[in-house]
PDB file of C-alpha atoms in Angstrom:
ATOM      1  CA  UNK A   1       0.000   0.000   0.000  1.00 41.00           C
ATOM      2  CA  UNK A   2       1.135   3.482  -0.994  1.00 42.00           C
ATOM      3  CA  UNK A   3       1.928   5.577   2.229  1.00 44.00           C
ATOM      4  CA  UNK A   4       0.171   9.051   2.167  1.00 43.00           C
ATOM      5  CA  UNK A   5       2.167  12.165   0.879  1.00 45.00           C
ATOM      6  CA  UNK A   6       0.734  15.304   0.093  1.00 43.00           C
ATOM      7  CA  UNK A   7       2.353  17.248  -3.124  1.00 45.00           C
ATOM      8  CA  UNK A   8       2.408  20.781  -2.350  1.00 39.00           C
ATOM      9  CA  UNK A   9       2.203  22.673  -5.490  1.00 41.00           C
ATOM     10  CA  UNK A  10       1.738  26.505  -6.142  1.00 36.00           C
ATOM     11  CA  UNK A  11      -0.411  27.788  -8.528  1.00 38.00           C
ATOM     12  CA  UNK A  12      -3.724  26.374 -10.213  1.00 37.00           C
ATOM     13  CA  UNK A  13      -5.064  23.408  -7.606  1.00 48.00           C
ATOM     14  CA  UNK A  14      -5.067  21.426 -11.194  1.00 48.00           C
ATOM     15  CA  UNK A  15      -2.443  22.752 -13.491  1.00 47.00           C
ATOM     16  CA  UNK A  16      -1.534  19.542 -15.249  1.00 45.00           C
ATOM     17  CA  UNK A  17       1.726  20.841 -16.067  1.00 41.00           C
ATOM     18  CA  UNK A  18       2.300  21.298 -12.470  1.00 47.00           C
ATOM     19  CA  UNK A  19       1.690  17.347 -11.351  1.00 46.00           C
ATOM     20  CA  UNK A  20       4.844  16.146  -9.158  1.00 71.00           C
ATOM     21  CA  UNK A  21       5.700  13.030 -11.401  1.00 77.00           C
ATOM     22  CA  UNK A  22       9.187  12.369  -8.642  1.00 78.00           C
ATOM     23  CA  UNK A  23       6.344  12.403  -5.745  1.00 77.00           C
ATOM     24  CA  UNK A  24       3.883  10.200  -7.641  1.00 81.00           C
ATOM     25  CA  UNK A  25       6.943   7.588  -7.713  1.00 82.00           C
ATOM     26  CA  UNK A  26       8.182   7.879  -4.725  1.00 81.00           C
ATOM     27  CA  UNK A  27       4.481   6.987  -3.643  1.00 81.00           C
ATOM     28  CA  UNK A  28       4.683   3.981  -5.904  1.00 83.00           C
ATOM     29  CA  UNK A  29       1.693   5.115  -8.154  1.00 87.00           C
ATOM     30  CA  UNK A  30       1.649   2.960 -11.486  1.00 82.00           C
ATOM     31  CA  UNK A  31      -0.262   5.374 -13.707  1.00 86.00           C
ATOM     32  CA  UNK A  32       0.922   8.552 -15.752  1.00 89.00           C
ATOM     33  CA  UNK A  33      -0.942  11.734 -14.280  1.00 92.00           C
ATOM     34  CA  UNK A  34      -4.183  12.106 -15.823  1.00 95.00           C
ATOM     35  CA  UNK A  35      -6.130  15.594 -14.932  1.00 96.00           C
ATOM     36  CA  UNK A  36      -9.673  15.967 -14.490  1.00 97.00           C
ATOM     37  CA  UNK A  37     -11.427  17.050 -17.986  1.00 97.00           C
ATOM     38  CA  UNK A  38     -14.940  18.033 -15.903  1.00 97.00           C
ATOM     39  CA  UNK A  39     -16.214  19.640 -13.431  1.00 97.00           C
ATOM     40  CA  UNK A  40     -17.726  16.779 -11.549  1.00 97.00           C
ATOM     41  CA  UNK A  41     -14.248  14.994 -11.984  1.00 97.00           C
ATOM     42  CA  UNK A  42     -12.626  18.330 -10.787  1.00 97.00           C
ATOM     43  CA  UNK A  43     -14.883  17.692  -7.771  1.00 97.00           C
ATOM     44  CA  UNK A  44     -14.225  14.467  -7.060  1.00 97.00           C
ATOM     45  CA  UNK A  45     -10.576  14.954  -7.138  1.00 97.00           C
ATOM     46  CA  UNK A  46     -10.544  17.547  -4.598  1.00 97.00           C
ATOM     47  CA  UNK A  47     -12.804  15.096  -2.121  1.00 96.00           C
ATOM     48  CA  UNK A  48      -9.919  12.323  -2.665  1.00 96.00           C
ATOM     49  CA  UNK A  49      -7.644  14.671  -2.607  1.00 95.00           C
ATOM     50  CA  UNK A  50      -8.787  15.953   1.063  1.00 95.00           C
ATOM     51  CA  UNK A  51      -9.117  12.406   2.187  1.00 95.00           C
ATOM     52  CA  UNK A  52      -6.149  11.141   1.154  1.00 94.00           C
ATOM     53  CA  UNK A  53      -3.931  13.939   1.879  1.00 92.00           C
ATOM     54  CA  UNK A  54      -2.275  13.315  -1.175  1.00 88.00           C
ATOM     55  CA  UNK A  55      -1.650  15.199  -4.982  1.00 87.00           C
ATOM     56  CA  UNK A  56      -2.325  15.437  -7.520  1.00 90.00           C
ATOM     57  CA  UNK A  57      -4.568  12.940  -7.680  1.00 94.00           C
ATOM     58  CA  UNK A  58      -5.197  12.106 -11.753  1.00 95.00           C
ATOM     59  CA  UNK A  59      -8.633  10.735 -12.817  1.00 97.00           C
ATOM     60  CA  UNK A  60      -6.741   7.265 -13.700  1.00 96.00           C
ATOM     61  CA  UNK A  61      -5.225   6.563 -10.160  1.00 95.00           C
ATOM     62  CA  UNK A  62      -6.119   3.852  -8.221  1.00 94.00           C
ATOM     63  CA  UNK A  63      -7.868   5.020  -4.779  1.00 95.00           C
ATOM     64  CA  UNK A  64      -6.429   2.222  -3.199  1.00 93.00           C
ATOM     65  CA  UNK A  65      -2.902   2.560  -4.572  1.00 91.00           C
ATOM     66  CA  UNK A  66      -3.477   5.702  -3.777  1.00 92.00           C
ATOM     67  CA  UNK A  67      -3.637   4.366   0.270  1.00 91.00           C
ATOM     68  CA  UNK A  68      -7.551   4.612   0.642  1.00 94.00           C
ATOM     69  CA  UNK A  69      -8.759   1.406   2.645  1.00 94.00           C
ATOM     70  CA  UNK A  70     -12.441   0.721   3.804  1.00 93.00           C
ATOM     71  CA  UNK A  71     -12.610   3.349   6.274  1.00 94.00           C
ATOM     72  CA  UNK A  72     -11.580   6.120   4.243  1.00 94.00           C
ATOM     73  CA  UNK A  73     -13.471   4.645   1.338  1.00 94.00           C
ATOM     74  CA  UNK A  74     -16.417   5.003   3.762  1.00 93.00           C
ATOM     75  CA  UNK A  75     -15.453   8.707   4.422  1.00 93.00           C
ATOM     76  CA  UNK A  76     -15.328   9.591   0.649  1.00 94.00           C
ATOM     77  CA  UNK A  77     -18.612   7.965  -0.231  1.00 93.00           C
ATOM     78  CA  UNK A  78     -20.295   9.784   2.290  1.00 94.00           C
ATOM     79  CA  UNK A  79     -18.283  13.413   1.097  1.00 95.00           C
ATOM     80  CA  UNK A  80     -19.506  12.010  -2.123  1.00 95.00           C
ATOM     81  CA  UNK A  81     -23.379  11.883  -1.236  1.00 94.00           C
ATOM     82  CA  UNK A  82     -23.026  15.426   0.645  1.00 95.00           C
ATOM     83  CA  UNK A  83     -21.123  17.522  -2.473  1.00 95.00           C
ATOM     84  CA  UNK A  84     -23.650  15.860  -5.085  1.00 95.00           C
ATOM     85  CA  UNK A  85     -26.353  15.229  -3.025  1.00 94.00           C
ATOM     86  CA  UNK A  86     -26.775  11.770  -4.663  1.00 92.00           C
ATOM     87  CA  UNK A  87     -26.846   8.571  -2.748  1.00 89.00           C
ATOM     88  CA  UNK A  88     -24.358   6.144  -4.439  1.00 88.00           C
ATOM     89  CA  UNK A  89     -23.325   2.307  -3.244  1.00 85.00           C
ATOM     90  CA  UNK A  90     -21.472   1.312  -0.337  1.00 80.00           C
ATOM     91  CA  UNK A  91     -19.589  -0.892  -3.065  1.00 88.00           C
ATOM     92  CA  UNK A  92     -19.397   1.800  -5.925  1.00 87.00           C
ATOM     93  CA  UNK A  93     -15.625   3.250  -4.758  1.00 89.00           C
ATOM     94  CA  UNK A  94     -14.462  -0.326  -4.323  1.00 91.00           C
ATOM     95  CA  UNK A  95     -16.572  -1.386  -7.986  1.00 88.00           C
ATOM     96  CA  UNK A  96     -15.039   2.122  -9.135  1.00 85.00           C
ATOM     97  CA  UNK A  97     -11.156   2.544  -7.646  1.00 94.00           C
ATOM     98  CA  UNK A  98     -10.736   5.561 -10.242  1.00 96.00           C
ATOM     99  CA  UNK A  99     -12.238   9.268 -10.713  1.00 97.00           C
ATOM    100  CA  UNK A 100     -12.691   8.415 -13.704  1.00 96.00           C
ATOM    101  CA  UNK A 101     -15.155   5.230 -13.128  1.00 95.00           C
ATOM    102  CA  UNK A 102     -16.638   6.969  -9.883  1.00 95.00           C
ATOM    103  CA  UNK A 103     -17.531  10.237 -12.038  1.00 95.00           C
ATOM    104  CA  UNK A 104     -19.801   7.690 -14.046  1.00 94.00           C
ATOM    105  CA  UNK A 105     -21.042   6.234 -11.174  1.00 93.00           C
ATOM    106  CA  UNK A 106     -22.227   9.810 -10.105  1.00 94.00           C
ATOM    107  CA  UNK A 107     -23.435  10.931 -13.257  1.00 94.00           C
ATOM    108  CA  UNK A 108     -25.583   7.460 -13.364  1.00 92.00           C
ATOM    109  CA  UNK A 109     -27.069   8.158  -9.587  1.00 92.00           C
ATOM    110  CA  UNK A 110     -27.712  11.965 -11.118  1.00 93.00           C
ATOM    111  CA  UNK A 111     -29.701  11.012 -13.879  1.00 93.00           C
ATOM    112  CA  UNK A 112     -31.654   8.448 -12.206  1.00 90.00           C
ATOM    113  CA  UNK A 113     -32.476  11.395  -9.522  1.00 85.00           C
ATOM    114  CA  UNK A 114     -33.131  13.398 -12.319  1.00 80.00           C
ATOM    115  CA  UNK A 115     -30.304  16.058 -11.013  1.00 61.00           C
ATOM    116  CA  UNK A 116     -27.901  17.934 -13.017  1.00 57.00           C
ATOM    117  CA  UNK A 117     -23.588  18.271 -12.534  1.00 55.00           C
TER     118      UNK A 117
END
């Protein structure tokens, strides 16, 4: 499991250019940065981001990798529910380990609650 570290950057919370790729090794994440391309990814990021204590988090990362276990996946599920104000799965981060996925997930629990982004 990855240990926690939390990139300091300055600038734009998201500037792709500005993703730590020496920090993301050292954390032994597998996947190239990948940054958010929408707002409800944007979102999500920030929640991981906040639980994890780590960044940048990229839309293709692993929450687990990442260090997220069952309590913290518990934690972001329920920051999940509040910022969307959606209901989604106990299971969907563990069906979903990526932004990416989850976003879907999200936009899936939207629609059927007939809510917009």
């Amino acid at each position: 499991m990855a240990q926690n570290h939390h990139v300091v950057r300055p600038g734009a919370a998201h500037d792709p250019g500005a993703a730590d790729e020496e920090a993301r090794v050292e954390a032994g994440i597998t996947t190239d940065y990948a940054a958010p391309r929408t707002g409800l990814e944007e979102r999500l990021v920030r929640l991981w981001e906040s639980a994890l204590r780590f960044g940048p988090v990229g839309i293709e990362d692993d929450f687990f990798e990442l260090g997220g276990d069952s309590m913290l996946a518990a934690r972001v599920q329920l920051d999940v529910d509040l910022e969307f104000g959606v209901e989604i799965s106990a299971a969907a981060l563990f069906l979903s380990p990526t932004v990416a996925t989850l976003a879907e997930a999200v936009e899936e629990a939207l629609k059927s609650a007939g809510a917009g982004v």
